[in-house]
Amino acid sequence: MDNQIPNERTIDDTADLLKEGYLYIKNRTDEYQTNIFETRVLGQKAICISGKEAGKLFYDREKFKRSSAVPKRIQKSLFGENAIQTIDGEEHSRRKLLFMSLMTPEHQKQLADLALAEWEALIPRWEKSEKVVLFDEAKLLLCRVACSWTGVPLEEQEAEKRAEDFIDMVYAFGAVGPRHWKGRLARQNTEDWIEGIIKDTRAGKLQVKEGSALSRMAHYRDSEGREWEPRMAAIELINVLRPITAIATFITFAALALHEHPGYKEKLRTQDEQQLDWFAREVRRYYPFGPFLGAKVRKDFEWNAYKFKEGTLVLLDIYGTNHDPEIWDHPDAFRPERFEDWNSSLFELIPQGGSDPAKGHRCPGEGITQEVIKASLDFLCNKIDYRVPAQDLSFHMNKMPTLPESGFILTDIKRKPL
Ligand code: HEM
């Protein structure tokens, strides 16, 4: 007997999706007491799934593909056209190998060390400032770090504009209207800029360190031995620069978590690796960033006696899985120590996707993200003292991505005595 997938029976639920944001899927899986339901969003039928078992299904490459799952509007703002997020099969695996080889533990450490050194270099200016907005400082700092680490030259006077463009691409994700168009424009500007750098690299006009992300992307060859069009190489290099800059969002949430749970400051003051690791993981689990992921059914199949038809859009709930009470004890409590006896499943903590990153689309930058958050926590807890004045720290669940409204303001900053 086939099971009937619970159905929203709506002409189109896009307005509710925009209204409920991160909670859209979770509200319905909670209400129907199910891990699956059918709806219509953006003019098409979609099956929404949530939880660990759903994650295992979603990452089965025999059953799902990514090509044609990412709407053009997202390719034209967030990812770039024909980027790694939108391809399958051998070419995906080959490109993924390139990304993974640039993000080894050694690279993660390099980036974290660079970030910590840059944070420390800010202290003299911060000590003289009446106030600083942490999100703005973090995005500028990470844009500089990302460019320096990948080998992309960045003039001091252009850094702010480039950082802004990276962030605008990311914050266009769930937006309609001006924020979306800002993201598209940011993408065009950035692709023009990086395409020029790829061309200069190939022409030998730039001194580029061998093995750097810039050099590797500029000289990458596909499975048929062809060099990428310069635009394509630019798009994939931006797939490294943009998300490094976007770690600013998690750093801002990490500061919020420290403020709301001050007891952890003492634990992190010991610079205990384990404590830093659990805290950074809990920041990535607890706070919303990516809401859900999309893929298309490759060919008809059944799962738990539910029928999935070829070509149907399926959305995996990231936020809901990270807050699933079947997986997490008191999921709406911020508790880093929950990771003490966590089983490291590849399908439970999925802020950056699930499964094995080498074999599917899971984010290759997860280690970098984790290490950069840890370095930033170390800075906030062990290198400076500061005050958090009254400000609007609320964040909206219907804004995707979201952020504390004030961007997290710090005042009375002083270097911590050694
Ligand atoms: C800022 C925090 C980050 C978040 C929230 C994040 C989130 C994600 C998510 C949800 C995916 C999609 C997984 C899937 O489709 O199954 C992804 C893919 C990807 N991420 Fe990240 N990421 C972050 C940081 C990074 C960093 C630091 C890098 C590189 C330095 C990076 C590079 C990529 C790439 C290249 C992909 C595409 C992988 C593929 O399609 O195979 N991300 N990320």
XYZ file of N, CA, C and O and ligand atoms in Angstrom, residues 58-59 66 79 84-87 92 96 99 103 111 149 236 239-248 250 289-290 293-294 318 350-354 357 360-366 368-369, ligand 1:
227
model
N 18.314 12.157 1.155
C 18.601 13.322 0.315
C 19.991 13.228 -0.321
O 20.224 13.713 -1.425
N 20.922 12.614 0.403
C 22.292 12.539 -0.121
C 22.569 11.261 -0.913
O 23.719 10.969 -1.234
N 21.428 17.537 -8.546
C 21.361 18.967 -8.243
C 21.077 19.809 -9.483
O 20.612 20.926 -9.362
N 25.346 31.792 -5.996
C 26.344 30.782 -6.388
C 27.159 31.111 -7.635
O 28.302 30.701 -7.763
N 29.797 24.691 -8.889
C 29.856 23.328 -8.342
C 28.545 22.907 -7.667
O 28.155 21.736 -7.724
N 27.841 23.865 -7.070
C 26.584 23.543 -6.360
C 25.512 22.998 -7.302
O 24.552 22.393 -6.846
N 25.680 23.249 -8.606
C 24.595 22.942 -9.548
C 24.924 21.775 -10.474
O 24.182 21.514 -11.413
N 26.057 21.103 -10.261
C 26.432 20.029 -11.186
C 26.504 18.679 -10.460
O 26.561 18.629 -9.233
N 31.437 16.928 -11.107
C 31.292 17.402 -9.725
C 32.394 16.827 -8.846
O 33.056 17.553 -8.094
N 35.170 18.829 -6.841
C 35.103 18.743 -5.382
C 36.461 18.409 -4.806
O 36.863 18.940 -3.770
N 38.439 21.527 -4.469
C 38.049 22.296 -3.276
C 38.576 21.637 -2.003
O 39.134 22.306 -1.129
N 41.429 22.711 1.401
C 40.844 22.949 2.726
C 41.224 21.894 3.756
O 40.435 21.523 4.616
N 44.465 29.557 8.012
C 43.422 30.578 7.982
C 43.072 31.063 9.377
O 42.879 32.264 9.595
N 44.907 34.755 1.724
C 45.121 33.302 1.745
C 44.970 32.673 0.357
O 45.707 31.752 -0.013
N 34.231 29.905 -9.455
C 34.651 28.928 -8.446
C 35.603 29.533 -7.414
O 35.578 29.150 -6.244
N 33.602 31.126 -4.996
C 33.019 30.112 -4.108
C 33.910 29.803 -2.915
O 33.535 29.039 -2.026
N 35.118 30.347 -2.913
C 36.011 30.248 -1.744
C 36.003 31.590 -0.989
O 35.867 31.629 0.232
N 36.116 32.685 -1.747
C 36.233 34.011 -1.121
C 34.954 34.415 -0.385
O 34.992 34.903 0.748
N 33.820 34.236 -1.062
C 32.529 34.677 -0.494
C 32.181 33.960 0.820
O 31.907 34.611 1.833
N 32.240 32.621 0.841
C 31.861 31.977 2.102
C 32.834 32.214 3.247
O 32.422 32.207 4.409
N 34.116 32.433 2.944
C 35.032 32.765 4.054
C 34.566 34.089 4.675
O 34.465 34.226 5.896
N 34.231 35.062 3.828
C 33.762 36.358 4.339
C 32.475 36.177 5.143
O 32.243 36.838 6.162
N 31.644 35.230 4.687
C 30.338 35.029 5.337
C 30.440 34.399 6.733
O 29.452 34.392 7.475
N 31.621 33.886 7.095
C 31.768 33.341 8.463
C 31.501 34.452 9.484
O 31.197 34.193 10.648
N 31.562 35.722 9.008
C 31.244 36.871 9.876
C 29.882 36.678 10.556
O 29.686 37.115 11.696
N 28.426 33.813 11.569
C 28.560 32.906 12.722
C 29.352 33.564 13.859
O 29.098 33.307 15.032
N 21.288 29.803 9.711
C 22.046 30.405 8.601
C 21.410 29.907 7.298
O 20.486 30.516 6.777
N 21.870 28.757 6.757
C 21.177 28.215 5.585
C 19.869 27.578 6.053
O 19.875 26.829 7.033
N 17.942 22.883 1.791
C 18.669 22.580 0.555
C 17.702 21.981 -0.457
O 16.740 21.320 -0.067
N 17.985 22.165 -1.735
C 17.087 21.629 -2.758
C 17.781 20.644 -3.684
O 18.967 20.797 -4.006
N 17.306 22.163 6.845
C 18.541 22.289 7.633
C 18.207 22.735 9.052
O 18.601 22.112 10.035
N 23.794 19.531 10.537
C 23.922 19.775 9.091
C 23.824 21.262 8.681
O 23.261 21.575 7.637
N 24.429 22.187 9.485
C 24.354 23.593 9.050
C 25.048 23.809 7.710
O 24.754 24.786 7.006
N 25.974 22.914 7.358
C 26.705 23.066 6.100
C 26.496 21.830 5.218
O 27.346 21.454 4.434
N 25.342 21.211 5.365
C 24.994 20.035 4.570
C 25.350 18.756 5.308
O 25.954 18.788 6.393
N 24.951 17.596 4.730
C 25.186 16.313 5.369
C 25.986 15.369 4.487
O 26.410 15.729 3.388
N 31.622 14.951 2.674
C 31.819 16.051 1.706
C 32.538 15.606 0.435
O 32.321 16.179 -0.638
N 29.703 13.938 -1.884
C 28.462 14.620 -2.271
C 28.663 16.119 -2.223
O 29.783 16.611 -2.376
N 27.591 16.850 -1.966
C 27.658 18.309 -2.027
C 27.921 18.969 -0.682
O 27.920 20.188 -0.599
N 28.114 18.183 0.374
C 28.371 18.822 1.680
C 29.501 19.846 1.558
O 30.439 19.656 0.785
N 29.380 20.902 2.351
C 30.337 22.012 2.290
C 31.771 21.537 2.545
O 32.048 20.920 3.569
N 32.707 21.870 1.650
C 34.108 21.510 1.898
C 34.761 22.464 2.907
O 35.845 22.192 3.399
N 34.070 23.587 3.204
C 34.671 24.626 4.054
C 34.275 24.524 5.515
O 34.474 25.471 6.279
N 33.751 23.361 5.918
C 33.257 23.244 7.289
C 34.399 23.341 8.312
O 34.261 24.001 9.349
N 37.229 24.875 7.905
C 37.687 26.272 7.933
C 36.745 27.100 8.793
O 37.165 27.888 9.640
N 35.452 26.895 8.592
C 34.455 27.668 9.343
C 34.636 27.433 10.844
O 34.698 28.379 11.633
C 30.000 30.660 6.491
C 29.664 29.469 6.869
C 29.234 28.470 5.857
C 27.999 27.937 5.716
C 26.765 28.210 6.565
C 28.055 27.034 4.588
C 26.996 26.271 4.174
C 27.033 25.452 3.070
C 25.944 24.621 2.633
C 24.601 24.495 3.334
C 26.336 24.004 1.502
C 25.491 23.089 0.629
C 25.606 21.631 0.990
C 24.806 20.783 0.017
O 24.383 21.284 -1.025
O 24.608 19.597 0.279
C 27.668 24.453 1.205
C 28.366 24.077 0.095
C 29.578 24.642 -0.261
N 30.362 25.451 0.527
Fe 29.901 26.137 2.349
N 29.312 27.054 4.068
C 30.066 27.909 4.808
C 31.408 28.152 4.655
C 32.149 27.766 3.571
C 33.541 28.050 3.379
C 34.437 28.739 4.407
C 33.862 27.595 2.122
C 35.171 27.649 1.408
C 36.251 28.216 1.855
C 32.667 27.017 1.540
C 32.574 26.484 0.270
C 31.497 25.765 -0.174
C 31.439 25.139 -1.489
C 32.473 25.231 -2.584
C 30.227 24.435 -1.535
C 29.680 23.596 -2.690
C 30.015 22.134 -2.486
C 29.398 21.207 -3.506
O 28.427 21.574 -4.158
O 29.917 20.097 -3.651
N 31.662 27.130 2.444
N 28.088 25.320 2.181
